[in-house]
Amino acid sequence: MHIFKHRILVLCLLFFSSTFVFAQGGKQKELEARRLELSREIQQINVLLSSNQSKKKSQISQIEDLNHKLSVRENLIKVTNQQANLLTREINSNQKQITENRVELTLLKESYAKMLQKAYKNKNKQSRVMFLLSSNNFKQAYKRVQYLNQYADYQKEQADKIKQKTIDLQKANIKLLEQKEVKSNLIAENKIEQKTLQLERMEHEEIMKSIKKDLNKYTAQIKAKQKEAKRIDNEIDKLIRDAITASNKKAGVKTTTKSKSFALTAEAKALAADFLGSKGKLPWPVEKGVIKLRYGKQPSPLDRTLTINSNGVRISTAKGEKVRAVFNGEVMSILKPRRSNPIVMIKHGNYITTYQNLGKIYVKKGDKVTTKQEIGEVFTNPTTGETILKFRIDKDDKTQNPSSWIYKM
């Protein structure tokens, strides 16, 4: 019973140990994937910024770029630190295991040596045959045969254990060296990132000093941009409300108050269900880009007392970048606001995706489009060199956070 309990305890320890190791390995892979993702984003930001260096970008735009860059780099440093800390715990755990394995291997070798020494002495005193012939009866002789066989098996088992333990120890040592090298590389990379972050913060402070000298002027510019954005948002909202009214009228839906949701056909319901099923997996509306402004209410990067309300996201991309439909649907409208660039709106059942600031349009109202189909090209500002796509998602008459819908946004 005591041996049985001991075995159960050993099995439990092995199970929890392997589960812990698996969890650690999974976390390390997750952190590495995130680190590579952030590194790629920084590279992409640098490419976009360098392509616009010859242009005269506004200080507001420079601050927006730097804010995003600082945020991504700070996240990269944080993730790299987490990786290094996790590796430290793994290295310490492996070193402890290696020490325990060495002690166990030493004991196994000592035990095996004593066993061989005893077997050699017994072999000199009497042979196996004489040991069997000296038995008092057949039953005793049979038991002695069993004993000799078991003893031989035990010797072989001990020899195999020593061999396997030696191999395990060699593998653990190799893994430990690899982990130490990875940790060393991560620390070296983090030092470089810390220096770059410090330089970027200094650049940020210099621009902010210049801005603060005439903050009222820049605040007025932001408010003017917000006012213009609100005007265009109102036009988009009206188009959506009109489309809802038209769908209800076509379906013969009678309501005493103005309806806030689309009356859908069976086909439109199926399309909406497919769109919903793709939540978090929709492709980006451009192949390459970084988010300059996220969805929702947020403080201005220049004046923290000023709130910016964004109904979608602003994506900075490369000159000549094509705009893609994020899902199958029908072009609901092509809007051309005054003092602004064209907008394409695509309906997916009771969901609508809106693509603003286009320089070229490849579709017309009523066209059926498919996922990733090119519907236009993002406009590039000739003065600043900036190529910005504004993208939003609505469900009926309610805006949605695109980051919840677009893959890794």
mmCIF file of C-alpha atoms in Angstrom:
data_model
loop_
_atom_site.group_PDB
_atom_site.id
_atom_site.type_symbol
_atom_site.label_atom_id
_atom_site.label_comp_id
_atom_site.label_asym_id
_atom_site.label_seq_id
_atom_site.Cartn_x
_atom_site.Cartn_y
_atom_site.Cartn_z
ATOM 1 C CA MET A 1 0.000 0.000 0.000
ATOM 2 C CA HIS A 2 2.887 2.337 0.864
ATOM 3 C CA ILE A 3 4.575 1.640 -2.509
ATOM 4 C CA PHE A 4 1.268 2.222 -4.331
ATOM 5 C CA LYS A 5 0.763 5.620 -2.633
ATOM 6 C CA HIS A 6 4.341 6.574 -3.431
ATOM 7 C CA ARG A 7 3.813 5.772 -7.130
ATOM 8 C CA ILE A 8 0.585 7.814 -7.230
ATOM 9 C CA LEU A 9 2.422 10.773 -5.673
ATOM 10 C CA VAL A 10 5.231 10.519 -8.237
ATOM 11 C CA LEU A 11 2.715 10.352 -11.117
ATOM 12 C CA CYS A 12 0.878 13.429 -9.799
ATOM 13 C CA LEU A 13 4.123 15.385 -9.504
ATOM 14 C CA LEU A 14 5.094 14.404 -13.051
ATOM 15 C CA PHE A 15 1.653 15.435 -14.362
ATOM 16 C CA PHE A 16 1.693 18.877 -12.712
ATOM 17 C CA SER A 17 5.319 19.414 -13.717
ATOM 18 C CA SER A 18 4.601 18.603 -17.383
ATOM 19 C CA THR A 19 1.458 20.789 -17.308
ATOM 20 C CA PHE A 20 3.479 23.701 -15.910
ATOM 21 C CA VAL A 21 6.209 23.255 -18.532
ATOM 22 C CA PHE A 22 3.563 23.114 -21.316
ATOM 23 C CA ALA A 23 1.890 26.280 -19.994
ATOM 24 C CA GLN A 24 5.246 28.069 -19.821
ATOM 25 C CA GLY A 25 6.080 26.997 -23.383
ATOM 26 C CA GLY A 26 2.684 28.188 -24.643
ATOM 27 C CA LYS A 27 3.099 31.573 -22.966
ATOM 28 C CA GLN A 28 6.592 31.947 -24.433
ATOM 29 C CA LYS A 29 5.286 31.246 -27.961
ATOM 30 C CA GLU A 30 2.452 33.732 -27.447
ATOM 31 C CA LEU A 31 4.890 36.444 -26.300
ATOM 32 C CA GLU A 32 7.273 35.746 -29.186
ATOM 33 C CA ALA A 33 4.421 36.038 -31.711
ATOM 34 C CA ARG A 34 3.367 39.354 -30.146
ATOM 35 C CA ARG A 35 6.984 40.620 -30.123
ATOM 36 C CA LEU A 36 7.422 39.845 -33.825
ATOM 37 C CA GLU A 37 4.074 41.490 -34.584
ATOM 38 C CA LEU A 38 5.107 44.707 -32.791
ATOM 39 C CA SER A 39 8.535 44.666 -34.487
ATOM 40 C CA ARG A 40 6.855 44.406 -37.902
ATOM 41 C CA GLU A 41 4.512 47.279 -36.998
ATOM 42 C CA ILE A 42 7.458 49.509 -36.054
ATOM 43 C CA GLN A 43 9.183 48.635 -39.343
ATOM 44 C CA GLN A 44 5.994 49.500 -41.205
ATOM 45 C CA ILE A 45 5.687 52.836 -39.367
ATOM 46 C CA ASN A 46 9.312 53.653 -40.218
ATOM 47 C CA VAL A 47 8.719 52.840 -43.907
ATOM 48 C CA LEU A 48 5.614 55.044 -44.024
ATOM 49 C CA LEU A 49 7.332 57.920 -42.223
ATOM 50 C CA SER A 50 10.481 57.770 -44.346
ATOM 51 C CA SER A 51 8.403 57.799 -47.559
ATOM 52 C CA ASN A 52 6.850 61.119 -46.420
ATOM 53 C CA GLN A 53 10.007 62.802 -45.106
ATOM 54 C CA SER A 54 10.385 64.995 -48.176
ATOM 55 C CA LYS A 55 6.929 66.463 -47.593
ATOM 56 C CA LYS A 56 6.017 69.248 -45.187
ATOM 57 C CA LYS A 57 3.959 67.409 -42.583
ATOM 58 C CA SER A 58 2.133 69.423 -39.968
ATOM 59 C CA GLN A 59 3.366 69.294 -36.380
ATOM 60 C CA ILE A 60 0.019 67.810 -35.369
ATOM 61 C CA SER A 61 0.610 64.930 -37.785
ATOM 62 C CA GLN A 62 4.202 64.508 -36.572
ATOM 63 C CA ILE A 63 3.000 64.246 -32.970
ATOM 64 C CA GLU A 64 0.324 61.709 -33.960
ATOM 65 C CA ASP A 65 2.979 59.606 -35.718
ATOM 66 C CA LEU A 66 5.374 59.811 -32.783
ATOM 67 C CA ASN A 67 2.640 59.043 -30.226
ATOM 68 C CA HIS A 68 1.741 55.873 -32.074
ATOM 69 C CA LYS A 69 5.380 54.928 -32.556
ATOM 70 C CA LEU A 70 6.177 55.502 -28.865
ATOM 71 C CA SER A 71 3.165 53.421 -27.827
ATOM 72 C CA VAL A 72 4.154 50.490 -30.056
ATOM 73 C CA ARG A 73 7.811 50.628 -28.972
ATOM 74 C CA GLU A 74 6.851 50.782 -25.282
ATOM 75 C CA ASN A 75 4.673 47.688 -25.813
ATOM 76 C CA LEU A 76 7.556 45.961 -27.598
ATOM 77 C CA ILE A 77 9.909 46.655 -24.672
ATOM 78 C CA LYS A 78 7.269 45.447 -22.218
ATOM 79 C CA VAL A 79 6.711 42.193 -24.127
ATOM 80 C CA THR A 80 10.464 41.594 -24.502
ATOM 81 C CA ASN A 81 10.899 42.106 -20.750
ATOM 82 C CA GLN A 82 8.132 39.590 -20.093
ATOM 83 C CA GLN A 83 9.892 37.093 -22.367
ATOM 84 C CA ALA A 84 13.223 37.623 -20.610
ATOM 85 C CA ASN A 85 11.614 37.222 -17.164
ATOM 86 C CA LEU A 86 9.827 34.055 -18.245
ATOM 87 C CA LEU A 87 13.092 32.671 -19.652
ATOM 88 C CA THR A 88 14.828 33.467 -16.352
ATOM 89 C CA ARG A 89 12.235 31.359 -14.502
ATOM 90 C CA GLU A 90 12.591 28.558 -17.059
ATOM 91 C CA ILE A 91 16.399 28.669 -16.854
ATOM 92 C CA ASN A 92 16.308 28.522 -13.045
ATOM 93 C CA SER A 93 13.859 25.621 -13.188
ATOM 94 C CA ASN A 94 16.028 23.766 -15.724
ATOM 95 C CA GLN A 95 19.191 24.365 -13.712
ATOM 96 C CA LYS A 96 17.476 22.922 -10.634
ATOM 97 C CA GLN A 97 16.307 19.911 -12.661
ATOM 98 C CA ILE A 98 19.806 19.391 -14.085
ATOM 99 C CA THR A 99 21.295 19.432 -10.555
ATOM 100 C CA GLU A 100 18.695 16.886 -9.383
ATOM 101 C CA ASN A 101 19.372 14.708 -12.438
ATOM 102 C CA ARG A 102 23.105 14.777 -11.788
ATOM 103 C CA VAL A 103 22.600 13.688 -8.167
ATOM 104 C CA GLU A 104 20.218 10.935 -9.272
ATOM 105 C CA LEU A 105 22.642 9.796 -11.988
ATOM 106 C CA THR A 106 25.492 9.645 -9.475
ATOM 107 C CA LEU A 107 23.382 7.519 -7.090
ATOM 108 C CA LEU A 108 22.312 5.233 -9.936
ATOM 109 C CA LYS A 109 25.921 4.714 -11.018
ATOM 110 C CA GLU A 110 27.074 4.018 -7.439
ATOM 111 C CA SER A 111 24.225 1.544 -6.898
ATOM 112 C CA TYR A 112 24.964 -0.158 -10.220
ATOM 113 C CA ALA A 113 28.664 -0.402 -9.429
ATOM 114 C CA LYS A 114 27.919 -2.049 -6.067
ATOM 115 C CA MET A 115 25.530 -4.431 -7.787
ATOM 116 C CA LEU A 116 28.165 -5.476 -10.348
ATOM 117 C CA GLN A 117 30.776 -5.848 -7.619
ATOM 118 C CA LYS A 118 28.494 -8.090 -5.577
ATOM 119 C CA ALA A 119 27.569 -10.128 -8.647
ATOM 120 C CA TYR A 120 31.270 -10.614 -9.460
ATOM 121 C CA LYS A 121 32.034 -11.822 -5.920
ATOM 122 C CA ASN A 122 29.089 -14.221 -5.949
ATOM 123 C CA LYS A 123 30.176 -15.508 -9.339
ATOM 124 C CA ASN A 124 33.624 -16.371 -7.916
ATOM 125 C CA LYS A 125 32.203 -18.175 -4.889
ATOM 126 C CA GLN A 126 29.796 -20.427 -6.721
ATOM 127 C CA SER A 127 28.465 -20.786 -10.224
ATOM 128 C CA ARG A 128 24.851 -20.324 -11.258
ATOM 129 C CA VAL A 129 24.511 -24.083 -11.768
ATOM 130 C CA MET A 130 25.850 -24.930 -8.313
ATOM 131 C CA PHE A 131 23.496 -22.326 -6.805
ATOM 132 C CA LEU A 132 20.575 -24.138 -8.403
ATOM 133 C CA LEU A 133 21.819 -27.682 -7.623
ATOM 134 C CA SER A 134 22.237 -26.829 -3.948
ATOM 135 C CA SER A 135 18.482 -26.316 -3.680
ATOM 136 C CA ASN A 136 16.700 -28.588 -1.176
ATOM 137 C CA ASN A 137 13.797 -29.236 -3.537
ATOM 138 C CA PHE A 138 12.330 -28.381 -6.934
ATOM 139 C CA LYS A 139 10.218 -25.540 -5.568
ATOM 140 C CA GLN A 140 13.279 -23.833 -4.063
ATOM 141 C CA ALA A 141 15.231 -24.349 -7.305
ATOM 142 C CA TYR A 142 12.349 -22.756 -9.300
ATOM 143 C CA LYS A 143 12.305 -19.752 -6.979
ATOM 144 C CA ARG A 144 16.083 -19.418 -7.323
ATOM 145 C CA VAL A 145 15.727 -19.402 -11.132
ATOM 146 C CA GLN A 146 13.106 -16.658 -10.830
ATOM 147 C CA TYR A 147 15.378 -14.686 -8.509
ATOM 148 C CA LEU A 148 18.339 -14.930 -10.897
ATOM 149 C CA ASN A 149 16.181 -13.839 -13.849
ATOM 150 C CA GLN A 150 14.690 -10.929 -11.900
ATOM 151 C CA TYR A 151 18.142 -9.894 -10.702
ATOM 152 C CA ALA A 152 19.437 -9.924 -14.297
ATOM 153 C CA ASP A 153 16.419 -7.902 -15.451
ATOM 154 C CA TYR A 154 16.967 -5.435 -12.625
ATOM 155 C CA GLN A 155 20.626 -5.019 -13.633
ATOM 156 C CA LYS A 156 19.572 -4.325 -17.228
ATOM 157 C CA GLU A 157 16.868 -1.923 -16.066
ATOM 158 C CA GLN A 158 19.399 0.008 -13.961
ATOM 159 C CA ALA A 159 21.833 0.146 -16.893
ATOM 160 C CA ASP A 160 19.050 1.470 -19.176
ATOM 161 C CA LYS A 161 18.102 4.059 -16.567
ATOM 162 C CA ILE A 162 21.676 5.312 -16.377
ATOM 163 C CA LYS A 163 21.850 5.516 -20.184
ATOM 164 C CA GLN A 164 18.523 7.383 -20.476
ATOM 165 C CA LYS A 165 19.320 9.708 -17.578
ATOM 166 C CA THR A 166 22.642 10.583 -19.248
ATOM 167 C CA ILE A 167 20.844 11.386 -22.536
ATOM 168 C CA ASP A 168 18.231 13.487 -20.686
ATOM 169 C CA LEU A 169 20.979 15.390 -18.915
ATOM 170 C CA GLN A 170 22.760 16.128 -22.202
ATOM 171 C CA LYS A 171 19.500 17.376 -23.786
ATOM 172 C CA ALA A 172 18.744 19.555 -20.748
ATOM 173 C CA ASN A 173 22.209 21.101 -20.916
ATOM 174 C CA ILE A 174 21.777 21.881 -24.642
ATOM 175 C CA LYS A 175 18.328 23.409 -24.005
ATOM 176 C CA LEU A 176 19.740 25.475 -21.142
ATOM 177 C CA LEU A 177 22.480 26.895 -23.376
ATOM 178 C CA GLU A 178 19.878 27.740 -26.058
ATOM 179 C CA GLN A 179 17.650 29.481 -23.486
ATOM 180 C CA LYS A 180 20.577 31.517 -22.166
ATOM 181 C CA GLU A 181 21.476 32.587 -25.721
ATOM 182 C CA VAL A 182 17.860 33.615 -26.476
ATOM 183 C CA LYS A 183 17.709 35.578 -23.221
ATOM 184 C CA SER A 184 21.035 37.273 -24.003
ATOM 185 C CA ASN A 185 19.725 38.298 -27.462
ATOM 186 C CA LEU A 186 16.471 39.628 -25.974
ATOM 187 C CA ILE A 187 18.362 41.739 -23.420
ATOM 188 C CA ALA A 188 20.665 43.119 -26.141
ATOM 189 C CA GLU A 189 17.647 43.940 -28.353
ATOM 190 C CA ASN A 190 15.863 45.627 -25.451
ATOM 191 C CA LYS A 191 18.865 47.876 -24.777
ATOM 192 C CA ILE A 192 18.742 49.082 -28.395
ATOM 193 C CA GLU A 193 14.973 49.669 -28.171
ATOM 194 C CA GLN A 194 15.389 51.593 -24.890
ATOM 195 C CA LYS A 195 17.959 53.930 -26.508
ATOM 196 C CA THR A 196 15.703 54.455 -29.560
ATOM 197 C CA LEU A 197 12.725 55.136 -27.280
ATOM 198 C CA GLN A 198 14.738 57.747 -25.396
ATOM 199 C CA LEU A 199 15.651 59.541 -28.657
ATOM 200 C CA GLU A 200 12.024 59.458 -29.857
ATOM 201 C CA ARG A 201 10.826 60.904 -26.547
ATOM 202 C CA MET A 202 13.345 63.731 -26.884
ATOM 203 C CA GLU A 203 12.066 64.412 -30.424
ATOM 204 C CA HIS A 204 8.500 64.360 -29.097
ATOM 205 C CA GLU A 205 9.379 66.861 -26.348
ATOM 206 C CA GLU A 206 11.039 69.229 -28.829
ATOM 207 C CA ILE A 207 7.985 69.314 -31.109
ATOM 208 C CA MET A 208 5.650 69.755 -28.118
ATOM 209 C CA LYS A 209 7.723 72.719 -26.893
ATOM 210 C CA SER A 210 7.227 74.376 -30.280
ATOM 211 C CA ILE A 211 3.497 73.600 -30.264
ATOM 212 C CA LYS A 212 2.942 74.908 -26.717
ATOM 213 C CA LYS A 213 4.225 78.328 -27.787
ATOM 214 C CA ASP A 214 1.116 78.681 -29.932
ATOM 215 C CA LEU A 215 -1.219 76.028 -28.501
ATOM 216 C CA ASN A 216 -4.391 78.006 -29.208
ATOM 217 C CA LYS A 217 -3.673 77.954 -32.940
ATOM 218 C CA TYR A 218 -3.209 74.176 -32.980
ATOM 219 C CA THR A 219 -6.239 73.604 -30.754
ATOM 220 C CA ALA A 220 -8.306 75.651 -33.216
ATOM 221 C CA GLN A 221 -6.991 73.467 -36.084
ATOM 222 C CA ILE A 222 -8.006 70.293 -34.244
ATOM 223 C CA LYS A 223 -11.460 71.680 -33.508
ATOM 224 C CA ALA A 224 -11.881 72.648 -37.168
ATOM 225 C CA LYS A 225 -10.908 69.129 -38.262
ATOM 226 C CA GLN A 226 -13.330 67.653 -35.727
ATOM 227 C CA LYS A 227 -16.100 69.888 -37.003
ATOM 228 C CA GLU A 228 -15.417 68.798 -40.611
ATOM 229 C CA ALA A 229 -15.312 65.130 -39.568
ATOM 230 C CA LYS A 230 -18.609 65.542 -37.724
ATOM 231 C CA ARG A 231 -20.210 67.115 -40.815
ATOM 232 C CA ILE A 232 -19.184 64.137 -42.979
ATOM 233 C CA ASP A 233 -20.268 61.677 -40.271
ATOM 234 C CA ASN A 234 -23.695 63.329 -40.264
ATOM 235 C CA GLU A 235 -23.953 62.855 -44.043
ATOM 236 C CA ILE A 236 -23.036 59.153 -43.659
ATOM 237 C CA ASP A 237 -25.528 58.760 -40.793
ATOM 238 C CA LYS A 238 -28.286 60.326 -42.912
ATOM 239 C CA LEU A 239 -27.556 57.966 -45.820
ATOM 240 C CA ILE A 240 -27.810 54.994 -43.457
ATOM 241 C CA ARG A 241 -31.102 56.252 -41.948
ATOM 242 C CA ASP A 242 -32.521 56.823 -45.426
ATOM 243 C CA ALA A 243 -31.478 53.307 -46.469
ATOM 244 C CA ILE A 244 -33.175 51.857 -43.373
ATOM 245 C CA THR A 245 -36.368 53.788 -44.147
ATOM 246 C CA ALA A 246 -36.265 52.592 -47.785
ATOM 247 C CA SER A 247 -35.774 48.945 -46.759
ATOM 248 C CA ASN A 248 -38.717 49.102 -44.357
ATOM 249 C CA LYS A 249 -40.929 50.789 -46.960
ATOM 250 C CA LYS A 250 -40.006 48.151 -49.538
ATOM 251 C CA ALA A 251 -40.771 45.369 -47.050
ATOM 252 C CA GLY A 252 -44.107 46.996 -46.149
ATOM 253 C CA VAL A 253 -43.160 47.446 -42.514
ATOM 254 C CA LYS A 254 -45.451 49.950 -40.809
ATOM 255 C CA THR A 255 -44.142 51.687 -37.700
ATOM 256 C CA THR A 256 -45.378 54.649 -35.715
ATOM 257 C CA THR A 257 -41.843 55.812 -35.025
ATOM 258 C CA LYS A 258 -38.866 55.934 -37.303
ATOM 259 C CA SER A 259 -37.270 52.487 -37.504
ATOM 260 C CA LYS A 260 -33.607 52.156 -36.515
ATOM 261 C CA SER A 261 -32.916 48.794 -38.128
ATOM 262 C CA PHE A 262 -33.052 47.325 -41.629
ATOM 263 C CA ALA A 263 -35.914 45.120 -42.769
ATOM 264 C CA LEU A 264 -33.965 42.204 -44.258
ATOM 265 C CA THR A 265 -34.770 39.666 -46.918
ATOM 266 C CA ALA A 266 -33.812 36.021 -46.313
ATOM 267 C CA GLU A 267 -30.703 36.529 -48.461
ATOM 268 C CA ALA A 268 -29.707 39.678 -46.558
ATOM 269 C CA LYS A 269 -30.210 37.885 -43.215
ATOM 270 C CA ALA A 270 -27.883 35.099 -44.333
ATOM 271 C CA LEU A 271 -25.271 37.648 -45.457
ATOM 272 C CA ALA A 272 -25.518 39.509 -42.126
ATOM 273 C CA ALA A 273 -25.115 36.220 -40.238
ATOM 274 C CA ASP A 274 -21.972 35.426 -42.275
ATOM 275 C CA PHE A 275 -20.604 38.892 -41.575
ATOM 276 C CA LEU A 276 -21.223 38.447 -37.847
ATOM 277 C CA GLY A 277 -19.607 35.001 -37.983
ATOM 278 C CA SER A 278 -16.446 36.627 -39.359
ATOM 279 C CA LYS A 279 -16.124 39.041 -36.429
ATOM 280 C CA GLY A 280 -12.465 39.403 -35.486
ATOM 281 C CA LYS A 281 -11.385 37.681 -38.713
ATOM 282 C CA LEU A 282 -12.226 40.268 -41.394
ATOM 283 C CA PRO A 283 -9.274 41.371 -43.565
ATOM 284 C CA TRP A 284 -7.856 44.889 -43.382
ATOM 285 C CA PRO A 285 -9.342 47.381 -45.883
ATOM 286 C CA VAL A 286 -5.753 47.996 -47.099
ATOM 287 C CA GLU A 287 -3.004 45.396 -47.430
ATOM 288 C CA LYS A 288 -0.502 47.436 -45.400
ATOM 289 C CA GLY A 289 -1.163 50.128 -42.837
ATOM 290 C CA VAL A 290 -0.949 51.309 -39.242
ATOM 291 C CA ILE A 291 -3.654 52.844 -37.064
ATOM 292 C CA LYS A 292 -3.186 56.585 -36.481
ATOM 293 C CA LEU A 293 -6.490 57.184 -34.725
ATOM 294 C CA ARG A 294 -8.599 54.566 -32.962
ATOM 295 C CA TYR A 295 -12.358 54.309 -32.444
ATOM 296 C CA GLY A 296 -14.207 56.166 -29.683
ATOM 297 C CA LYS A 297 -13.581 59.126 -27.408
ATOM 298 C CA GLN A 298 -9.923 59.894 -26.650
ATOM 299 C CA PRO A 299 -7.845 62.893 -25.535
ATOM 300 C CA SER A 300 -6.089 64.983 -28.170
ATOM 301 C CA PRO A 301 -2.342 64.253 -28.454
ATOM 302 C CA LEU A 302 -1.663 68.016 -28.249
ATOM 303 C CA ASP A 303 -4.187 69.238 -25.697
ATOM 304 C CA ARG A 304 -5.249 66.556 -23.205
ATOM 305 C CA THR A 305 -8.260 68.652 -22.168
ATOM 306 C CA LEU A 306 -9.634 68.393 -25.714
ATOM 307 C CA THR A 307 -11.621 65.223 -26.517
ATOM 308 C CA ILE A 308 -11.587 63.643 -29.964
ATOM 309 C CA ASN A 309 -14.554 61.477 -30.900
ATOM 310 C CA SER A 310 -13.884 59.008 -33.709
ATOM 311 C CA ASN A 311 -16.664 56.940 -35.317
ATOM 312 C CA GLY A 312 -14.080 54.728 -37.007
ATOM 313 C CA VAL A 313 -10.332 54.382 -37.433
ATOM 314 C CA ARG A 314 -7.752 56.327 -39.425
ATOM 315 C CA ILE A 315 -5.231 54.101 -41.177
ATOM 316 C CA SER A 316 -1.926 55.466 -42.468
ATOM 317 C CA THR A 317 -0.785 53.583 -45.553
ATOM 318 C CA ALA A 318 1.520 53.876 -48.591
ATOM 319 C CA LYS A 319 0.995 56.038 -51.666
ATOM 320 C CA GLY A 320 -1.063 54.265 -54.332
ATOM 321 C CA GLU A 321 -2.425 51.720 -51.818
ATOM 322 C CA LYS A 322 -5.570 49.958 -53.026
ATOM 323 C CA VAL A 323 -8.727 49.873 -50.905
ATOM 324 C CA ARG A 324 -10.360 46.448 -50.482
ATOM 325 C CA ALA A 325 -13.859 45.400 -49.472
ATOM 326 C CA VAL A 326 -13.591 43.587 -46.152
ATOM 327 C CA PHE A 327 -16.537 41.273 -46.972
ATOM 328 C CA ASN A 328 -19.024 40.269 -49.663
ATOM 329 C CA GLY A 329 -21.748 42.848 -50.171
ATOM 330 C CA GLU A 330 -23.363 45.466 -52.385
ATOM 331 C CA VAL A 331 -22.227 49.045 -52.977
ATOM 332 C CA MET A 332 -24.937 50.996 -51.160
ATOM 333 C CA SER A 333 -23.729 54.484 -52.000
ATOM 334 C CA ILE A 334 -20.871 56.576 -53.341
ATOM 335 C CA LEU A 335 -20.770 59.840 -51.466
ATOM 336 C CA LYS A 336 -18.872 62.913 -52.650
ATOM 337 C CA PRO A 337 -18.962 65.473 -49.804
ATOM 338 C CA ARG A 338 -17.995 69.058 -50.500
ATOM 339 C CA ARG A 339 -14.397 69.959 -49.570
ATOM 340 C CA SER A 340 -13.632 66.258 -49.099
ATOM 341 C CA ASN A 341 -12.683 63.166 -51.094
ATOM 342 C CA PRO A 342 -15.130 60.435 -52.230
ATOM 343 C CA ILE A 343 -16.549 57.791 -49.891
ATOM 344 C CA VAL A 344 -17.704 54.256 -50.742
ATOM 345 C CA MET A 345 -20.333 52.541 -48.555
ATOM 346 C CA ILE A 346 -20.913 48.776 -48.838
ATOM 347 C CA LYS A 347 -23.917 46.983 -47.331
ATOM 348 C CA HIS A 348 -23.589 43.485 -45.841
ATOM 349 C CA GLY A 349 -27.129 42.646 -44.723
ATOM 350 C CA ASN A 350 -27.746 45.094 -41.861
ATOM 351 C CA TYR A 351 -23.995 45.894 -41.567
ATOM 352 C CA ILE A 352 -22.346 48.723 -43.494
ATOM 353 C CA THR A 353 -18.629 49.316 -44.057
ATOM 354 C CA THR A 354 -17.529 52.815 -45.064
ATOM 355 C CA TYR A 355 -14.277 53.707 -46.843
ATOM 356 C CA GLN A 356 -13.396 57.443 -46.745
ATOM 357 C CA ASN A 357 -10.765 59.618 -48.436
ATOM 358 C CA LEU A 358 -10.481 57.806 -51.763
ATOM 359 C CA GLY A 359 -8.539 59.243 -54.685
ATOM 360 C CA LYS A 360 -9.883 56.750 -57.242
ATOM 361 C CA ILE A 361 -13.049 54.628 -57.296
ATOM 362 C CA TYR A 362 -13.381 51.324 -59.169
ATOM 363 C CA VAL A 363 -17.047 50.534 -58.370
ATOM 364 C CA LYS A 364 -20.484 52.131 -58.735
ATOM 365 C CA LYS A 365 -23.699 52.057 -56.742
ATOM 366 C CA GLY A 366 -25.463 48.669 -56.937
ATOM 367 C CA ASP A 367 -22.291 46.678 -57.762
ATOM 368 C CA LYS A 368 -21.868 43.318 -56.020
ATOM 369 C CA VAL A 369 -18.422 43.041 -54.444
ATOM 370 C CA THR A 370 -16.480 40.171 -52.906
ATOM 371 C CA THR A 371 -14.052 39.954 -49.957
ATOM 372 C CA LYS A 372 -10.724 41.681 -50.732
ATOM 373 C CA GLN A 373 -12.008 43.026 -54.053
ATOM 374 C CA GLU A 374 -10.314 46.327 -54.907
ATOM 375 C CA ILE A 375 -12.895 49.117 -54.806
ATOM 376 C CA GLY A 376 -10.588 52.128 -55.142
ATOM 377 C CA GLU A 377 -7.331 53.803 -54.184
ATOM 378 C CA VAL A 378 -6.492 55.888 -51.107
ATOM 379 C CA PHE A 379 -5.970 59.598 -51.713
ATOM 380 C CA THR A 380 -2.462 60.970 -51.062
ATOM 381 C CA ASN A 381 -2.210 64.562 -49.866
ATOM 382 C CA PRO A 382 0.201 66.281 -52.297
ATOM 383 C CA THR A 383 1.344 68.776 -49.654
ATOM 384 C CA THR A 384 2.003 66.480 -46.689
ATOM 385 C CA GLY A 385 2.540 63.231 -48.605
ATOM 386 C CA GLU A 386 0.150 61.486 -46.185
ATOM 387 C CA THR A 387 -2.060 58.640 -47.404
ATOM 388 C CA ILE A 388 -4.875 58.172 -44.869
ATOM 389 C CA LEU A 389 -7.905 55.881 -45.153
ATOM 390 C CA LYS A 390 -10.813 56.485 -42.804
ATOM 391 C CA PHE A 391 -12.745 53.289 -42.172
ATOM 392 C CA ARG A 392 -15.892 52.629 -40.134
ATOM 393 C CA ILE A 393 -18.399 49.839 -39.508
ATOM 394 C CA ASP A 394 -22.083 50.285 -38.639
ATOM 395 C CA LYS A 395 -24.717 47.801 -37.547
ATOM 396 C CA ASP A 396 -28.038 49.349 -38.581
ATOM 397 C CA ASP A 397 -27.669 52.931 -37.251
ATOM 398 C CA LYS A 398 -25.048 52.168 -34.566
ATOM 399 C CA THR A 399 -21.305 52.519 -35.115
ATOM 400 C CA GLN A 400 -19.048 49.579 -34.209
ATOM 401 C CA ASN A 401 -15.419 49.416 -33.088
ATOM 402 C CA PRO A 402 -13.510 48.200 -36.183
ATOM 403 C CA SER A 403 -10.783 46.741 -33.946
ATOM 404 C CA SER A 404 -13.307 44.153 -32.748
ATOM 405 C CA TRP A 405 -14.031 43.091 -36.310
ATOM 406 C CA ILE A 406 -10.772 43.358 -38.270
ATOM 407 C CA TYR A 407 -8.103 40.704 -37.764
ATOM 408 C CA LYS A 408 -5.364 41.906 -35.393
ATOM 409 C CA MET A 409 -6.428 45.547 -35.591
#
